[in-house]
Amino acid sequence: MLMRFALIALLFVSVPLYAAPSGEEPEAAPGSPAAESASPPPGLDGVVFKDEGDGALPPGLEQIKSFRMKLGGEWQSEGSVRDESTALIVNPFSVRKRGKIYGSIYEYHRNDNFDARNYFDPVGKPLPEFKRNQFGVSLGASVTSRLKVFGSYDGLRVIRGSTLLSLVPTNAMKRGDFSAVTGRQLVDPFTGEPFAGNRIPQERIHPVASRLLGLFPDPNRDDPVRNYVNNQPSVENRDTISSRIDYEWSPQTKIFGTYEISDGVRRLVSALPAFGNEVDEREQDVAIDLSHSFSSNKVLSLKVGFKRFSSLQTSDQAFQEGLLDSIGIAGVGVIDPMDEGYPEMQILGYSGIGSGTGGGFASPSPESFNQNSYSFSAGYTYVSGAHTLSLGGSLNFDQYNDMKTWGTRRGQFGFSGQFTGDAFADFLLGIPYTAARGVGSDRADLRKRSWRLYLNDSWKLSPNITLTMGLTYSYSPLFHSIHDNVSFFHPLVLEAPLDGEVVVTGSDRARQLGLHLKPGHAAYDDKNDWQPSFGVAYSPFGNNRLVLRASYSVGHGSMNPFQALTYIGRNYPFFYVQKAESPVRPDLDIADPFKSAALPALSFTAADPELRNPFMQNREVALQYEFLGNWSMELKYSGRITTSFYRVVPGNVPLPAPAGEPIQPRRPNPNYGSFEILKSDATFTNNELNARVTRRLTDFFSLQADFSWGRAISDAYSWTFANPNNPRDLAAERSLWGFFPTKTFNLNYILDLPLGKDRLLSTRWAGKLGVLFEGWRISGITNIKSGTPFSPEIFGDPNNDGVWGDRPDRIGEGNLPKSKRSIDKWFETADFRIPDYGGPEGRWFGNAGRNILLSPGSTQWDISVMKRTPVTRSGNLLELRVQFFNAFNHVNFKQPGNFINSPTFGVISGAGNAREIEIALKYSF
């Protein structure tokens, strides 16, 4: 089995893999097909923790040796929607119980000596360091005929060199010398005169900038827009101990329990060497499952589970007390040594700096949380004649304690080049166009209690027709704070009125205004989540060789705790963000950027009190046909319409204005800054056609080929940032969904070579050496998908309305034919231009649509060659595997730069992993 368990779902169903626009980890919005909240998350031993968005560690390898894939269609019996193609691990332990003692020992190894070079790795130099060891041991025993025990240890040690490209300033530029920069004349923003020779005098370089210049490494590549590559390794160490006890109380009653503990430490690297992160994680899981058969047609199942997961992510500068103060920026500071580090500097076109700024695998830090989840479920199945009835329910309690995200107290500053003509020159002069800081305590403690009840009936009307009907009621409110620290501006609208005010939920003032929210709650509970489902299967000939299936179901999504955290307990006066902006004149001094950022610059992020869970309507029609005994084919249409879809919209937004007019006095309510409002007023639609051909494993060979063609459309431009092109025309945001590949092809196959003493190609001629030719298997997984759409944008706020996300004018096609694409020009950059804001046409917004460009697709062939050799007559086996990941070394490019005013516009600066070869040895007894 290939060691990419996430792809195993592709062997069973058409599970689309959704790529994030950055080419990094995929994301999903509640109510979209990729959403974790739209279908059950992966569970262990049948216990599912409905805690969307956690960072749980994967189960150990030996647990995955024996598994059953529960697909979305089966989950209606536990109250979920029917059509989701979600794979779950159920009872993932060894079933080889041939003797009283059984087990295995294994080692999987990869290193850079076997691997190909990443497309962007320097030629002629050693490959970035890569070593991956996955090892473990398992032992099980049949203590008695009714008692069985199993335990395993799994270890993982990974050192993986990175290939992270970026643009850094040259040594000359760090001294203020831009004379080598062609086509760009620097202007002194305080005099309006050009800098002589494109050189900034040394005495004009700001002291704060001088203290930070050492954080920029020297270029190490001869490339005008990708002049630095960071090959620092990411590191991951993880140890997992698992145990299970099975006990047969009686022939009718069986119980099992599991306990697992996993400790992991990860080292994440950023685009620049100074800004990595370390992540410490620990997870513990307990599950107990009791099943009792009252009779052959009556079965009761009870499940109890507990999960504890802790994660702490810190930057390399954490606990270096006094570091932030030494930089010399007034108005920023930390209250916990864990928050120490460098402020974040975003420099358009260049790699930014700051502790945990990202740009690679690292992310803003610190981030921490401690999760406790409790799960209880019960199900009862009763078969009576043509009916199979099932009913039951589940109850989940989720706690997230000590949640912290990002280091906003350290300050975030943006440099766009609008003052001098170059963003790094703006940085040298210490004149950001925007500055932000966090004030107060950002700790959050969240709670959620959710439950569901279901009743289903499968009714076999005749040998040819089966009907399925179900009804589920689900209660899944938004996470709430245990502290009385949730506030928002009332009313939360685009045009904030002058008589609006800050209201704390649950307060007397809130009730006087007609807001009857509970203390700590950001929105009213959604108590109307009824989920009916209907399905029919028709076999016209009564032999199930030809079957027509159709279904309709309703489902509801919910929000994960990290999305909810943004809108709970993160507002004035508890914790809030102050912003200072000077988009036209260089009025902000990096040494004291917040001297004018008093109450008028307060920003708010809040949820609409009337927020609703996404409402999903799913439909599916499929034709299945079995032929030639072992072959089958399926043609399927599936679709989804989601309303009450989440998105974030801006509020208190001024109308666009010419350069030079300050933003704050033009806001509808100039006493406050910008608002970001989480609403559930967007829509999402998805339609997909799928064709699949399958051959069961017989006569040494199995195959499944699957092709999907679909389209997803939504007007939800983002569920995390309020950045539409025109805040007063959200309908213009309707476009292709940016996470959905239009075409996907999946292929998996198994070929047992017909070599052996009694097989098609006899090895008797080889005598005792015949064992060398027997037991060979070739298998593989292939995934090919088209690129995902993305938008051209303008960095900053060129139309002066206080909202980012502005798009340019489109004056041509934009996308290039395949024959003309290159890593330096993936699309036609000349087909876009910055609009003439307020010009003769009086336009203030670009005409380019959202998601009109297409990122590179991807092709992945993973192939495994395995040799199984019996060692003893009792069945002990020795397995040797050689596994090729991205076997044909196809280059999978990441998304090109999309900011028109950046030198990386249209330029690709990253690629996925090149070919990796893994050698594995496993002994099973």
mmCIF file of N, CA and C in Angstrom, residues 769-865:
data_model
loop_
_atom_site.group_PDB
_atom_site.id
_atom_site.type_symbol
_atom_site.label_atom_id
_atom_site.label_comp_id
_atom_site.label_asym_id
_atom_site.label_seq_id
_atom_site.Cartn_x
_atom_site.Cartn_y
_atom_site.Cartn_z
ATOM 1 N N LEU A 769 15.348 -21.513 -6.372
ATOM 2 C CA LEU A 769 15.490 -20.097 -6.687
ATOM 3 C C LEU A 769 14.185 -19.480 -7.178
ATOM 4 N N GLY A 770 13.184 -20.326 -7.391
ATOM 5 C CA GLY A 770 11.900 -19.811 -7.859
ATOM 6 C C GLY A 770 11.273 -18.819 -6.905
ATOM 7 N N VAL A 771 11.631 -18.902 -5.622
ATOM 8 C CA VAL A 771 11.064 -17.979 -4.647
ATOM 9 C C VAL A 771 11.427 -16.533 -4.975
ATOM 10 N N LEU A 772 12.517 -16.332 -5.717
ATOM 11 C CA LEU A 772 12.920 -14.977 -6.090
ATOM 12 C C LEU A 772 11.983 -14.364 -7.118
ATOM 13 N N PHE A 773 11.268 -15.189 -7.860
ATOM 14 C CA PHE A 773 10.400 -14.696 -8.930
ATOM 15 C C PHE A 773 8.931 -14.631 -8.512
ATOM 16 N N GLU A 774 8.613 -15.147 -7.339
ATOM 17 C CA GLU A 774 7.220 -15.238 -6.908
ATOM 18 C C GLU A 774 6.851 -14.074 -5.988
ATOM 19 N N GLY A 775 5.561 -13.784 -5.915
ATOM 20 C CA GLY A 775 5.049 -12.812 -4.950
ATOM 21 C C GLY A 775 5.259 -11.358 -5.317
ATOM 22 N N TRP A 776 5.404 -11.056 -6.611
ATOM 23 C CA TRP A 776 5.634 -9.675 -7.032
ATOM 24 C C TRP A 776 4.307 -8.985 -7.358
ATOM 25 N N ARG A 777 4.192 -7.752 -6.925
ATOM 26 C CA ARG A 777 2.989 -6.954 -7.200
ATOM 27 C C ARG A 777 3.402 -5.533 -7.600
ATOM 28 N N ILE A 778 2.744 -5.011 -8.609
ATOM 29 C CA ILE A 778 2.907 -3.617 -9.028
ATOM 30 C C ILE A 778 1.564 -2.919 -8.831
ATOM 31 N N SER A 779 1.580 -1.793 -8.154
ATOM 32 C CA SER A 779 0.346 -1.045 -7.930
ATOM 33 C C SER A 779 0.647 0.441 -8.025
ATOM 34 N N GLY A 780 -0.394 1.215 -8.163
ATOM 35 C CA GLY A 780 -0.170 2.646 -8.276
ATOM 36 C C GLY A 780 -1.432 3.463 -8.157
ATOM 37 N N ILE A 781 -1.221 4.736 -7.904
ATOM 38 C CA ILE A 781 -2.289 5.732 -7.852
ATOM 39 C C ILE A 781 -1.864 6.906 -8.719
ATOM 40 N N THR A 782 -2.737 7.335 -9.595
ATOM 41 C CA THR A 782 -2.477 8.477 -10.465
ATOM 42 C C THR A 782 -3.564 9.516 -10.258
ATOM 43 N N ASN A 783 -3.149 10.761 -10.129
ATOM 44 C CA ASN A 783 -4.105 11.860 -10.006
ATOM 45 C C ASN A 783 -3.675 12.984 -10.940
ATOM 46 N N ILE A 784 -4.539 13.326 -11.875
ATOM 47 C CA ILE A 784 -4.279 14.411 -12.819
ATOM 48 C C ILE A 784 -5.440 15.387 -12.716
ATOM 49 N N LYS A 785 -5.135 16.650 -12.519
ATOM 50 C CA LYS A 785 -6.212 17.628 -12.399
ATOM 51 C C LYS A 785 -5.819 18.934 -13.064
ATOM 52 N N SER A 786 -6.820 19.615 -13.549
ATOM 53 C CA SER A 786 -6.598 20.907 -14.177
ATOM 54 C C SER A 786 -6.296 21.953 -13.115
ATOM 55 N N GLY A 787 -5.846 23.111 -13.568
ATOM 56 C CA GLY A 787 -5.546 24.182 -12.635
ATOM 57 C C GLY A 787 -6.802 24.799 -12.050
ATOM 58 N N THR A 788 -6.617 25.539 -10.975
ATOM 59 C CA THR A 788 -7.732 26.223 -10.324
ATOM 60 C C THR A 788 -7.685 27.711 -10.666
ATOM 61 N N PRO A 789 -8.838 28.364 -10.712
ATOM 62 C CA PRO A 789 -8.860 29.781 -11.096
ATOM 63 C C PRO A 789 -8.383 30.696 -9.975
ATOM 64 N N PHE A 790 -7.841 31.848 -10.366
ATOM 65 C CA PHE A 790 -7.434 32.868 -9.404
ATOM 66 C C PHE A 790 -7.595 34.240 -10.048
ATOM 67 N N SER A 791 -7.442 35.281 -9.240
ATOM 68 C CA SER A 791 -7.751 36.641 -9.684
ATOM 69 C C SER A 791 -6.493 37.486 -9.811
ATOM 70 N N PRO A 792 -6.441 38.347 -10.830
ATOM 71 C CA PRO A 792 -5.415 39.397 -10.832
ATOM 72 C C PRO A 792 -5.833 40.484 -9.847
ATOM 73 N N GLU A 793 -4.881 41.034 -9.110
ATOM 74 C CA GLU A 793 -5.206 42.046 -8.116
ATOM 75 C C GLU A 793 -4.165 43.154 -8.128
ATOM 76 N N ILE A 794 -4.494 44.219 -7.430
ATOM 77 C CA ILE A 794 -3.578 45.340 -7.237
ATOM 78 C C ILE A 794 -3.232 45.387 -5.761
ATOM 79 N N PHE A 795 -1.962 45.339 -5.456
ATOM 80 C CA PHE A 795 -1.540 45.385 -4.058
ATOM 81 C C PHE A 795 -1.816 46.778 -3.498
ATOM 82 N N GLY A 796 -2.413 46.814 -2.320
ATOM 83 C CA GLY A 796 -2.686 48.083 -1.673
ATOM 84 C C GLY A 796 -4.113 48.544 -1.890
ATOM 85 N N ASP A 797 -4.296 49.846 -1.856
ATOM 86 C CA ASP A 797 -5.631 50.453 -1.948
ATOM 87 C C ASP A 797 -5.592 51.603 -2.952
ATOM 88 N N PRO A 798 -5.456 51.295 -4.233
ATOM 89 C CA PRO A 798 -5.246 52.367 -5.219
ATOM 90 C C PRO A 798 -6.438 53.294 -5.413
ATOM 91 N N ASN A 799 -7.658 52.835 -5.134
ATOM 92 C CA ASN A 799 -8.810 53.733 -5.323
ATOM 93 C C ASN A 799 -9.207 54.454 -4.043
ATOM 94 N N ASN A 800 -8.387 54.282 -2.998
ATOM 95 C CA ASN A 800 -8.507 55.102 -1.795
ATOM 96 C C ASN A 800 -9.866 54.954 -1.107
ATOM 97 N N ASP A 801 -10.359 53.688 -1.028
ATOM 98 C CA ASP A 801 -11.609 53.462 -0.287
ATOM 99 C C ASP A 801 -11.395 52.635 0.973
ATOM 100 N N GLY A 802 -10.127 52.381 1.317
ATOM 101 C CA GLY A 802 -9.831 51.665 2.551
ATOM 102 C C GLY A 802 -10.009 50.170 2.488
ATOM 103 N N VAL A 803 -10.262 49.610 1.300
ATOM 104 C CA VAL A 803 -10.477 48.174 1.140
ATOM 105 C C VAL A 803 -9.474 47.632 0.141
ATOM 106 N N TRP A 804 -8.793 46.570 0.525
ATOM 107 C CA TRP A 804 -7.901 45.889 -0.403
ATOM 108 C C TRP A 804 -8.711 44.962 -1.306
ATOM 109 N N GLY A 805 -8.014 44.319 -2.237
ATOM 110 C CA GLY A 805 -8.688 43.398 -3.140
ATOM 111 C C GLY A 805 -9.087 44.030 -4.452
ATOM 112 N N ASP A 806 -8.608 45.254 -4.729
ATOM 113 C CA ASP A 806 -8.945 45.899 -5.996
ATOM 114 C C ASP A 806 -8.381 45.102 -7.162
ATOM 115 N N ARG A 807 -9.168 44.997 -8.207
ATOM 116 C CA ARG A 807 -8.730 44.296 -9.409
ATOM 117 C C ARG A 807 -8.448 45.298 -10.520
ATOM 118 N N PRO A 808 -7.567 44.949 -11.453
ATOM 119 C CA PRO A 808 -7.198 45.881 -12.521
ATOM 120 C C PRO A 808 -8.220 45.873 -13.647
ATOM 121 N N ASP A 809 -7.953 46.671 -14.664
ATOM 122 C CA ASP A 809 -8.707 46.596 -15.912
ATOM 123 C C ASP A 809 -8.176 45.440 -16.743
ATOM 124 N N ARG A 810 -9.083 44.764 -17.398
ATOM 125 C CA ARG A 810 -8.713 43.684 -18.314
ATOM 126 C C ARG A 810 -8.918 44.193 -19.738
ATOM 127 N N ILE A 811 -7.839 44.219 -20.514
ATOM 128 C CA ILE A 811 -7.915 44.752 -21.869
ATOM 129 C C ILE A 811 -7.604 43.679 -22.905
ATOM 130 N N GLY A 812 -7.517 42.438 -22.485
ATOM 131 C CA GLY A 812 -7.266 41.322 -23.393
ATOM 132 C C GLY A 812 -7.725 40.029 -22.761
ATOM 133 N N GLU A 813 -7.374 38.915 -23.403
ATOM 134 C CA GLU A 813 -7.795 37.603 -22.918
ATOM 135 C C GLU A 813 -7.205 37.292 -21.554
ATOM 136 N N GLY A 814 -5.922 37.567 -21.387
ATOM 137 C CA GLY A 814 -5.265 37.266 -20.117
ATOM 138 C C GLY A 814 -4.578 35.924 -20.123
ATOM 139 N N ASN A 815 -5.330 34.849 -20.274
ATOM 140 C CA ASN A 815 -4.737 33.517 -20.316
ATOM 141 C C ASN A 815 -4.012 33.305 -21.636
ATOM 142 N N LEU A 816 -2.867 32.671 -21.561
ATOM 143 C CA LEU A 816 -2.083 32.349 -22.746
ATOM 144 C C LEU A 816 -2.321 30.907 -23.159
ATOM 145 N N PRO A 817 -2.179 30.590 -24.460
ATOM 146 C CA PRO A 817 -2.212 29.180 -24.861
ATOM 147 C C PRO A 817 -1.031 28.435 -24.255
ATOM 148 N N LYS A 818 -1.166 27.128 -24.096
ATOM 149 C CA LYS A 818 -0.133 26.344 -23.432
ATOM 150 C C LYS A 818 1.233 26.529 -24.073
ATOM 151 N N SER A 819 1.268 26.678 -25.386
ATOM 152 C CA SER A 819 2.547 26.772 -26.089
ATOM 153 C C SER A 819 3.312 28.042 -25.755
ATOM 154 N N LYS A 820 2.633 29.045 -25.208
ATOM 155 C CA LYS A 820 3.291 30.318 -24.929
ATOM 156 C C LYS A 820 3.512 30.559 -23.439
ATOM 157 N N ARG A 821 3.082 29.635 -22.603
ATOM 158 C CA ARG A 821 3.265 29.821 -21.169
ATOM 159 C C ARG A 821 4.696 29.498 -20.767
ATOM 160 N N SER A 822 5.201 30.228 -19.787
ATOM 161 C CA SER A 822 6.519 29.950 -19.227
ATOM 162 C C SER A 822 6.503 30.349 -17.764
ATOM 163 N N ILE A 823 7.526 29.963 -17.030
ATOM 164 C CA ILE A 823 7.566 30.306 -15.613
ATOM 165 C C ILE A 823 7.781 31.797 -15.410
ATOM 166 N N ASP A 824 8.280 32.489 -16.425
ATOM 167 C CA ASP A 824 8.477 33.930 -16.321
ATOM 168 C C ASP A 824 7.268 34.723 -16.807
ATOM 169 N N LYS A 825 6.350 34.037 -17.505
ATOM 170 C CA LYS A 825 5.159 34.717 -18.009
ATOM 171 C C LYS A 825 4.073 33.669 -18.212
ATOM 172 N N TRP A 826 3.386 33.331 -17.130
ATOM 173 C CA TRP A 826 2.379 32.279 -17.210
ATOM 174 C C TRP A 826 1.120 32.760 -17.912
ATOM 175 N N PHE A 827 0.817 34.024 -17.773
ATOM 176 C CA PHE A 827 -0.318 34.613 -18.480
ATOM 177 C C PHE A 827 0.135 35.936 -19.091
ATOM 178 N N GLU A 828 -0.685 36.501 -19.940
ATOM 179 C CA GLU A 828 -0.312 37.725 -20.649
ATOM 180 C C GLU A 828 -0.482 38.921 -19.720
ATOM 181 N N THR A 829 0.614 39.356 -19.136
ATOM 182 C CA THR A 829 0.561 40.458 -18.173
ATOM 183 C C THR A 829 0.165 41.776 -18.829
ATOM 184 N N ALA A 830 0.453 41.907 -20.142
ATOM 185 C CA ALA A 830 0.101 43.151 -20.839
ATOM 186 C C ALA A 830 -1.401 43.309 -21.025
ATOM 187 N N ASP A 831 -2.166 42.255 -20.752
ATOM 188 C CA ASP A 831 -3.622 42.332 -20.896
ATOM 189 C C ASP A 831 -4.297 42.946 -19.676
ATOM 190 N N PHE A 832 -3.495 43.433 -18.730
ATOM 191 C CA PHE A 832 -4.053 44.058 -17.533
ATOM 192 C C PHE A 832 -3.348 45.385 -17.282
ATOM 193 N N ARG A 833 -4.089 46.319 -16.743
ATOM 194 C CA ARG A 833 -3.516 47.623 -16.428
ATOM 195 C C ARG A 833 -4.230 48.198 -15.210
ATOM 196 N N ILE A 834 -3.538 49.091 -14.521
ATOM 197 C CA ILE A 834 -4.151 49.779 -13.390
ATOM 198 C C ILE A 834 -5.124 50.819 -13.931
ATOM 199 N N PRO A 835 -6.356 50.841 -13.461
ATOM 200 C CA PRO A 835 -7.357 51.771 -14.008
ATOM 201 C C PRO A 835 -6.970 53.234 -13.805
ATOM 202 N N ASP A 836 -7.535 54.067 -14.643
ATOM 203 C CA ASP A 836 -7.406 55.517 -14.496
ATOM 204 C C ASP A 836 -8.506 55.971 -13.545
ATOM 205 N N TYR A 837 -8.212 55.856 -12.251
ATOM 206 C CA TYR A 837 -9.241 56.120 -11.250
ATOM 207 C C TYR A 837 -9.722 57.569 -11.316
ATOM 208 N N GLY A 838 -11.047 57.712 -11.413
ATOM 209 C CA GLY A 838 -11.637 59.038 -11.449
ATOM 210 C C GLY A 838 -11.348 59.807 -12.713
ATOM 211 N N GLY A 839 -10.905 59.114 -13.767
ATOM 212 C CA GLY A 839 -10.567 59.770 -15.022
ATOM 213 C C GLY A 839 -11.797 60.228 -15.778
ATOM 214 N N PRO A 840 -11.614 60.435 -17.091
ATOM 215 C CA PRO A 840 -12.744 60.940 -17.901
ATOM 216 C C PRO A 840 -13.981 60.058 -17.818
ATOM 217 N N GLU A 841 -13.787 58.744 -17.640
ATOM 218 C CA GLU A 841 -14.941 57.853 -17.575
ATOM 219 C C GLU A 841 -15.565 57.821 -16.183
ATOM 220 N N GLY A 842 -14.891 58.411 -15.224
ATOM 221 C CA GLY A 842 -15.435 58.448 -13.868
ATOM 222 C C GLY A 842 -15.485 57.095 -13.191
ATOM 223 N N ARG A 843 -14.592 56.166 -13.590
ATOM 224 C CA ARG A 843 -14.608 54.823 -12.998
ATOM 225 C C ARG A 843 -13.660 54.762 -11.808
ATOM 226 N N TRP A 844 -14.084 54.006 -10.800
ATOM 227 C CA TRP A 844 -13.269 53.838 -9.605
ATOM 228 C C TRP A 844 -12.929 52.380 -9.334
ATOM 229 N N PHE A 845 -13.345 51.485 -10.201
ATOM 230 C CA PHE A 845 -13.078 50.062 -10.002
ATOM 231 C C PHE A 845 -12.662 49.445 -11.333
ATOM 232 N N GLY A 846 -11.703 48.506 -11.274
ATOM 233 C CA GLY A 846 -11.295 47.804 -12.473
ATOM 234 C C GLY A 846 -12.391 46.891 -12.984
ATOM 235 N N ASN A 847 -12.314 46.557 -14.270
ATOM 236 C CA ASN A 847 -13.365 45.731 -14.871
ATOM 237 C C ASN A 847 -13.008 44.256 -14.926
ATOM 238 N N ALA A 848 -11.833 43.877 -14.429
ATOM 239 C CA ALA A 848 -11.451 42.463 -14.450
ATOM 240 C C ALA A 848 -12.332 41.676 -13.487
ATOM 241 N N GLY A 849 -12.820 40.541 -13.945
ATOM 242 C CA GLY A 849 -13.636 39.694 -13.096
ATOM 243 C C GLY A 849 -12.795 38.924 -12.098
ATOM 244 N N ARG A 850 -13.489 38.273 -11.189
ATOM 245 C CA ARG A 850 -12.809 37.445 -10.187
ATOM 246 C C ARG A 850 -12.531 36.064 -10.778
ATOM 247 N N ASN A 851 -11.370 35.523 -10.446
ATOM 248 C CA ASN A 851 -10.996 34.156 -10.834
ATOM 249 C C ASN A 851 -11.074 33.942 -12.345
ATOM 250 N N ILE A 852 -10.469 34.854 -13.093
ATOM 251 C CA ILE A 852 -10.486 34.750 -14.555
ATOM 252 C C ILE A 852 -9.208 34.126 -15.103
ATOM 253 N N LEU A 853 -8.204 33.943 -14.258
ATOM 254 C CA LEU A 853 -6.957 33.322 -14.679
ATOM 255 C C LEU A 853 -6.903 31.888 -14.165
ATOM 256 N N LEU A 854 -6.073 31.084 -14.810
ATOM 257 C CA LEU A 854 -6.000 29.663 -14.471
ATOM 258 C C LEU A 854 -4.583 29.306 -14.048
ATOM 259 N N SER A 855 -4.458 28.714 -12.875
ATOM 260 C CA SER A 855 -3.151 28.298 -12.371
ATOM 261 C C SER A 855 -2.728 26.988 -13.024
ATOM 262 N N PRO A 856 -1.468 26.599 -12.887
ATOM 263 C CA PRO A 856 -1.030 25.320 -13.468
ATOM 264 C C PRO A 856 -1.766 24.139 -12.843
ATOM 265 N N GLY A 857 -2.028 23.141 -13.644
ATOM 266 C CA GLY A 857 -2.590 21.899 -13.127
ATOM 267 C C GLY A 857 -1.502 21.040 -12.514
ATOM 268 N N SER A 858 -1.846 19.812 -12.190
ATOM 269 C CA SER A 858 -0.856 18.920 -11.587
ATOM 270 C C SER A 858 -1.065 17.502 -12.087
ATOM 271 N N THR A 859 0.029 16.776 -12.145
ATOM 272 C CA THR A 859 0.028 15.369 -12.543
ATOM 273 C C THR A 859 0.903 14.602 -11.573
ATOM 274 N N GLN A 860 0.364 13.569 -10.987
ATOM 275 C CA GLN A 860 1.087 12.794 -9.977
ATOM 276 C C GLN A 860 0.895 11.308 -10.239
ATOM 277 N N TRP A 861 2.002 10.613 -10.516
ATOM 278 C CA TRP A 861 1.999 9.158 -10.655
ATOM 279 C C TRP A 861 2.787 8.582 -9.488
ATOM 280 N N ASP A 862 2.126 7.810 -8.647
ATOM 281 C CA ASP A 862 2.786 7.113 -7.544
ATOM 282 C C ASP A 862 2.710 5.620 -7.822
ATOM 283 N N ILE A 863 3.859 4.976 -7.852
ATOM 284 C CA ILE A 863 3.944 3.568 -8.244
ATOM 285 C C ILE A 863 4.688 2.793 -7.168
ATOM 286 N N SER A 864 4.181 1.608 -6.865
ATOM 287 C CA SER A 864 4.791 0.750 -5.855
ATOM 288 C C SER A 864 5.096 -0.613 -6.456
ATOM 289 N N VAL A 865 6.291 -1.105 -6.179
ATOM 290 C CA VAL A 865 6.693 -2.463 -6.554
ATOM 291 C C VAL A 865 6.954 -3.218 -5.256
#
